[in-house]
Each structure stands twice: as C-alpha cells, then as structure tokens.
PDB file of C-alpha atoms in Angstrom:
ATOM      1  CA  MET A   1      85.409  55.973  91.560  1.00 56.00           C
ATOM      2  CA  GLU A   2      88.806  57.296  90.963  1.00 68.00           C
ATOM      3  CA  ASN A   3      88.993  60.956  89.782  1.00 85.00           C
ATOM      4  CA  THR A   4      92.306  60.636  87.580  1.00 90.00           C
ATOM      5  CA  LEU A   5      90.430  57.664  85.772  1.00 91.00           C
ATOM      6  CA  PHE A   6      87.405  60.171  84.861  1.00 94.00           C
ATOM      7  CA  LYS A   7      90.087  63.077  83.965  1.00 94.00           C
ATOM      8  CA  THR A   8      91.678  60.646  81.294  1.00 94.00           C
ATOM      9  CA  ILE A   9      87.955  59.614  79.954  1.00 95.00           C
ATOM     10  CA  ILE A  10      87.365  63.045  79.564  1.00 96.00           C
ATOM     11  CA  GLN A  11      90.053  64.252  77.982  1.00 97.00           C
ATOM     12  CA  THR A  12      90.186  61.239  75.543  1.00 97.00           C
ATOM     13  CA  ARG A  13      87.304  62.124  74.334  1.00 98.00           C
ATOM     14  CA  LYS A  14      87.522  65.861  73.890  1.00 98.00           C
ATOM     15  CA  ASN A  15      90.662  64.964  71.763  1.00 98.00           C
ATOM     16  CA  PHE A  16      88.315  62.885  69.737  1.00 98.00           C
ATOM     17  CA  ILE A  17      86.032  65.690  69.684  1.00 98.00           C
ATOM     18  CA  GLU A  18      89.090  68.326  68.614  1.00 98.00           C
ATOM     19  CA  LEU A  19      89.781  65.515  65.681  1.00 98.00           C
ATOM     20  CA  ILE A  20      85.924  65.954  64.450  1.00 98.00           C
ATOM     21  CA  GLU A  21      86.124  69.836  64.622  1.00 98.00           C
ATOM     22  CA  THR A  22      89.733  70.006  62.802  1.00 97.00           C
ATOM     23  CA  SER A  23      88.061  67.690  59.667  1.00 97.00           C
ATOM     24  CA  THR A  24      85.329  68.219  57.367  1.00 97.00           C
ATOM     25  CA  ILE A  25      81.921  66.862  57.278  1.00 98.00           C
ATOM     26  CA  GLU A  26      83.109  65.045  54.323  1.00 97.00           C
ATOM     27  CA  GLU A  27      86.409  63.293  55.665  1.00 97.00           C
ATOM     28  CA  VAL A  28      84.545  62.229  59.004  1.00 98.00           C
ATOM     29  CA  ASN A  29      81.533  60.387  56.910  1.00 98.00           C
ATOM     30  CA  GLU A  30      84.423  58.676  54.344  1.00 97.00           C
ATOM     31  CA  VAL A  31      85.780  55.347  54.953  1.00 97.00           C
ATOM     32  CA  PRO A  32      89.227  55.378  53.395  1.00 96.00           C
ATOM     33  CA  ALA A  33      90.362  52.254  50.979  1.00 93.00           C
ATOM     34  CA  GLY A  34      91.498  49.490  53.545  1.00 93.00           C
ATOM     35  CA  PHE A  35      89.502  50.830  56.232  1.00 96.00           C
ATOM     36  CA  ASN A  36      86.006  49.071  57.223  1.00 95.00           C
ATOM     37  CA  ASN A  37      84.362  52.659  58.815  1.00 97.00           C
ATOM     38  CA  ASN A  38      84.644  56.426  59.462  1.00 98.00           C
ATOM     39  CA  ILE A  39      86.092  58.872  61.744  1.00 98.00           C
ATOM     40  CA  ILE A  40      82.251  59.422  63.085  1.00 98.00           C
ATOM     41  CA  TRP A  41      81.229  55.521  63.292  1.00 98.00           C
ATOM     42  CA  ASN A  42      84.595  55.333  65.870  1.00 98.00           C
ATOM     43  CA  PHE A  43      83.096  58.068  67.532  1.00 98.00           C
ATOM     44  CA  GLY A  44      79.424  57.184  67.838  1.00 98.00           C
ATOM     45  CA  HIS A  45      80.797  53.306  68.860  1.00 98.00           C
ATOM     46  CA  ILE A  46      82.281  54.577  71.588  1.00 98.00           C
ATOM     47  CA  ILE A  47      79.668  56.416  73.142  1.00 98.00           C
ATOM     48  CA  SER A  48      77.265  53.428  72.256  1.00 98.00           C
ATOM     49  CA  SER A  49      79.768  51.199  73.602  1.00 97.00           C
ATOM     50  CA  GLN A  50      80.129  52.977  77.122  1.00 97.00           C
ATOM     51  CA  GLN A  51      76.344  52.769  77.403  1.00 98.00           C
ATOM     52  CA  ILE A  52      76.244  48.979  77.119  1.00 97.00           C
ATOM     53  CA  LEU A  53      78.996  48.408  78.865  1.00 97.00           C
ATOM     54  CA  CYS A  54      77.887  50.077  82.008  1.00 97.00           C
ATOM     55  CA  TYR A  55      74.135  50.744  81.375  1.00 98.00           C
ATOM     56  CA  LYS A  56      72.697  47.761  79.496  1.00 97.00           C
ATOM     57  CA  LEU A  57      74.961  44.768  80.910  1.00 98.00           C
ATOM     58  CA  ALA A  58      73.563  46.506  84.348  1.00 98.00           C
ATOM     59  CA  ASN A  59      70.161  46.106  83.827  1.00 98.00           C
ATOM     60  CA  VAL A  60      69.721  49.901  84.094  1.00 98.00           C
ATOM     61  CA  ALA A  61      67.951  51.634  80.853  1.00 97.00           C
ATOM     62  CA  PRO A  62      70.324  53.769  78.614  1.00 97.00           C
ATOM     63  CA  VAL A  63      70.846  57.443  78.927  1.00 97.00           C
ATOM     64  CA  ILE A  64      70.760  58.024  75.081  1.00 97.00           C
ATOM     65  CA  GLU A  65      68.433  57.354  72.488  1.00 96.00           C
ATOM     66  CA  ALA A  66      68.339  53.756  71.474  1.00 96.00           C
ATOM     67  CA  GLN A  67      68.788  54.740  67.777  1.00 96.00           C
ATOM     68  CA  TYR A  68      72.205  55.742  69.039  1.00 97.00           C
ATOM     69  CA  ILE A  69      73.230  52.286  69.997  1.00 97.00           C
ATOM     70  CA  LEU A  70      71.947  50.429  67.276  1.00 96.00           C
ATOM     71  CA  ASP A  71      73.683  52.607  64.907  1.00 97.00           C
ATOM     72  CA  TYR A  72      77.008  52.650  66.309  1.00 98.00           C
ATOM     73  CA  GLN A  73      77.073  49.197  68.461  1.00 96.00           C
ATOM     74  CA  LYS A  74      79.564  46.698  67.707  1.00 94.00           C
ATOM     75  CA  GLY A  75      79.306  44.510  64.979  1.00 95.00           C
ATOM     76  CA  THR A  76      77.566  47.628  62.945  1.00 97.00           C
ATOM     77  CA  LYS A  77      79.395  49.544  60.460  1.00 96.00           C
ATOM     78  CA  PRO A  78      78.708  52.957  58.390  1.00 97.00           C
ATOM     79  CA  GLU A  79      74.969  52.563  56.617  1.00 94.00           C
ATOM     80  CA  LYS A  80      74.854  56.608  55.565  1.00 96.00           C
ATOM     81  CA  PHE A  81      76.327  60.144  55.611  1.00 98.00           C
ATOM     82  CA  ILE A  82      75.571  61.439  59.317  1.00 98.00           C
ATOM     83  CA  GLU A  83      75.094  65.340  59.358  1.00 98.00           C
ATOM     84  CA  ALA A  84      76.031  68.226  61.166  1.00 98.00           C
ATOM     85  CA  GLU A  85      73.007  68.155  63.463  1.00 98.00           C
ATOM     86  CA  GLU A  86      73.493  64.098  64.543  1.00 98.00           C
ATOM     87  CA  ILE A  87      77.233  64.974  64.865  1.00 98.00           C
ATOM     88  CA  ASN A  88      76.844  67.697  67.204  1.00 98.00           C
ATOM     89  CA  ILE A  89      74.123  65.863  69.209  1.00 98.00           C
ATOM     90  CA  LEU A  90      76.863  62.860  69.456  1.00 98.00           C
ATOM     91  CA  LYS A  91      79.610  65.828  70.362  1.00 98.00           C
ATOM     92  CA  ASP A  92      77.295  66.552  73.270  1.00 98.00           C
ATOM     93  CA  LEU A  93      76.619  63.031  74.433  1.00 98.00           C
ATOM     94  CA  ALA A  94      80.300  62.243  74.197  1.00 98.00           C
ATOM     95  CA  LEU A  95      80.706  64.398  77.702  1.00 97.00           C
ATOM     96  CA  SER A  96      77.001  64.426  79.184  1.00 98.00           C
ATOM     97  CA  THR A  97      77.133  60.440  79.530  1.00 98.00           C
ATOM     98  CA  ILE A  98      80.227  60.722  81.217  1.00 97.00           C
ATOM     99  CA  ASP A  99      78.929  63.157  83.883  1.00 95.00           C
ATOM    100  CA  LYS A 100      75.912  61.537  84.153  1.00 97.00           C
ATOM    101  CA  LEU A 101      77.761  58.220  84.694  1.00 97.00           C
ATOM    102  CA  ALA A 102      80.022  59.448  87.682  1.00 95.00           C
ATOM    103  CA  GLU A 103      76.330  60.872  89.187  1.00 96.00           C
ATOM    104  CA  ASP A 104      74.986  57.521  88.693  1.00 97.00           C
ATOM    105  CA  LEU A 105      77.760  55.583  90.373  1.00 96.00           C
ATOM    106  CA  ASN A 106      77.805  58.167  93.146  1.00 95.00           C
ATOM    107  CA  ASN A 107      73.552  57.456  93.352  1.00 97.00           C
ATOM    108  CA  ASN A 108      74.599  53.868  93.919  1.00 96.00           C
ATOM    109  CA  VAL A 109      72.337  53.059  90.453  1.00 97.00           C
ATOM    110  CA  PHE A 110      74.041  49.666  89.400  1.00 97.00           C
ATOM    111  CA  VAL A 111      73.518  47.074  91.336  1.00 96.00           C
ATOM    112  CA  SER A 112      73.462  43.890  88.958  1.00 97.00           C
ATOM    113  CA  TYR A 113      75.804  43.078  86.467  1.00 98.00           C
ATOM    114  CA  ASN A 114      75.407  40.530  83.903  1.00 98.00           C
ATOM    115  CA  VAL A 115      78.843  39.008  82.873  1.00 97.00           C
ATOM    116  CA  ARG A 116      80.187  40.050  79.751  1.00 96.00           C
ATOM    117  CA  THR A 117      83.558  38.824  78.233  1.00 96.00           C
ATOM    118  CA  THR A 118      84.850  41.851  75.634  1.00 93.00           C
ATOM    119  CA  SER A 119      86.743  41.294  72.520  1.00 90.00           C
ATOM    120  CA  TYR A 120      89.570  42.336  74.120  1.00 89.00           C
ATOM    121  CA  GLY A 121      89.333  38.635  76.395  1.00 94.00           C
ATOM    122  CA  ILE A 122      88.860  41.099  79.466  1.00 94.00           C
ATOM    123  CA  GLU A 123      85.591  39.613  81.463  1.00 97.00           C
ATOM    124  CA  LEU A 124      83.841  42.148  83.007  1.00 98.00           C
ATOM    125  CA  LYS A 125      82.020  40.897  86.148  1.00 98.00           C
ATOM    126  CA  SER A 126      80.474  44.816  87.723  1.00 97.00           C
ATOM    127  CA  THR A 127      79.596  48.216  85.970  1.00 97.00           C
ATOM    128  CA  ILE A 128      82.879  49.502  87.802  1.00 95.00           C
ATOM    129  CA  GLU A 129      85.208  47.071  85.761  1.00 97.00           C
ATOM    130  CA  ALA A 130      83.595  48.413  82.833  1.00 97.00           C
ATOM    131  CA  VAL A 131      84.497  51.810  83.533  1.00 96.00           C
ATOM    132  CA  GLN A 132      88.170  50.968  84.470  1.00 95.00           C
ATOM    133  CA  PHE A 133      87.580  49.247  80.577  1.00 95.00           C
ATOM    134  CA  PHE A 134      86.143  51.567  78.459  1.00 91.00           C
ATOM    135  CA  PRO A 135      88.418  54.289  78.047  1.00 92.00           C
ATOM    136  CA  ILE A 136      91.271  51.952  76.640  1.00 94.00           C
ATOM    137  CA  HIS A 137      88.038  51.109  74.264  1.00 95.00           C
ATOM    138  CA  ASP A 138      87.617  54.640  74.031  1.00 97.00           C
ATOM    139  CA  ALA A 139      91.262  55.133  73.269  1.00 96.00           C
ATOM    140  CA  TYR A 140      91.857  52.411  70.602  1.00 96.00           C
ATOM    141  CA  HIS A 141      88.807  53.891  68.879  1.00 98.00           C
ATOM    142  CA  TYR A 142      90.646  57.435  69.131  1.00 98.00           C
ATOM    143  CA  GLY A 143      93.404  55.746  67.316  1.00 97.00           C
ATOM    144  CA  CYS A 144      91.825  54.350  64.605  1.00 97.00           C
ATOM    145  CA  ALA A 145      89.561  57.466  63.681  1.00 98.00           C
ATOM    146  CA  SER A 146      93.056  59.488  63.885  1.00 97.00           C
ATOM    147  CA  SER A 147      94.017  56.834  61.429  1.00 97.00           C
ATOM    148  CA  ILE A 148      91.485  57.255  59.145  1.00 98.00           C
ATOM    149  CA  LYS A 149      92.516  61.271  59.313  1.00 97.00           C
ATOM    150  CA  LYS A 150      96.016  60.471  58.208  1.00 96.00           C
ATOM    151  CA  ALA A 151      94.925  58.170  55.494  1.00 96.00           C
ATOM    152  CA  LEU A 152      92.546  60.556  53.856  1.00 95.00           C
ATOM    153  CA  ASN A 153      94.979  63.980  54.363  1.00 89.00           C
ATOM    154  CA  LYS A 154      97.542  61.437  52.323  1.00 83.00           C
ATOM    155  CA  LYS A 155      94.773  61.033  49.253  1.00 65.00           C
TER     156      LYS A 155
END
C-alpha cells in the first residue's frame, strides 16, 4: 500500500487527537445547537468505520472491542458522557488500528470482501479500496469536529 496514503491517514488522526487534547472533556462531549453529534462521537466514528470498512466487510474480526463499533457506527449518536478513560483508549486506537491495518495488509489477511456502496456513493469492492476511501471519511469527520469546536468557542 502506498506509504503517502498511510502518512496522510496518520496525520489526519494526529490532527484529530490534537483537537481533542486542546478541548476540555465537557467540550468534546457537548452537542452544540444545530449539530447532531459532538467531537468525541466523530472521533470514535472514524475508528469504528475503519474497522467496519476494512475488517468486517472482509470477513475478518475487527481489532477493537465490539462495543466501540456499536457505540460509534453509522446511525448512532452520542448517548452518554464519555469519560477521560474512554477518550484515552480511543486516542490510542486511532493510531494503533492503522499500524495493525498496515501489518495485516502486508500479511495478506484480507482475502474476500462484501461489496458496499458508501453514503458518498462510492462502491467499495476490496479492503484496498476501503483503505483508499476511509481517509476521505476521516477528514470529513475531522472537519465536522473542527466546526463543532468553532461553534463551542462562539458561545
């Protein structure tokens, strides 16, 4: 897999982590007026989505606990206050799951794939295509979280 792509993925996730680390725990949990979710949901969602797109659709067991997929997958919304411990776990997972993905790609773990059309209208036919797509998804949700942060700072 192209090294530049993984550098982009990691940098986007590091930027997201910085956004979280420069926010209070209350800020990352707040859903401002006009928004459907909060900063930490967007962050958990990129991790959950990557696991679904790259692992579940390839019939490979995800490398994170099922609860994180269930809590942050598409169609969910913030249901509870996320404490510092879970935020720290998510920050670790944001980068460790990318390292594991690169390792699994190198080891040819992904053999089959259940074709999926994303909400963007992009048809994914393989884990490689999913890896090429999810950085766009990550960047979109980083943008959403950045907009939430700006809305909170205007209060």
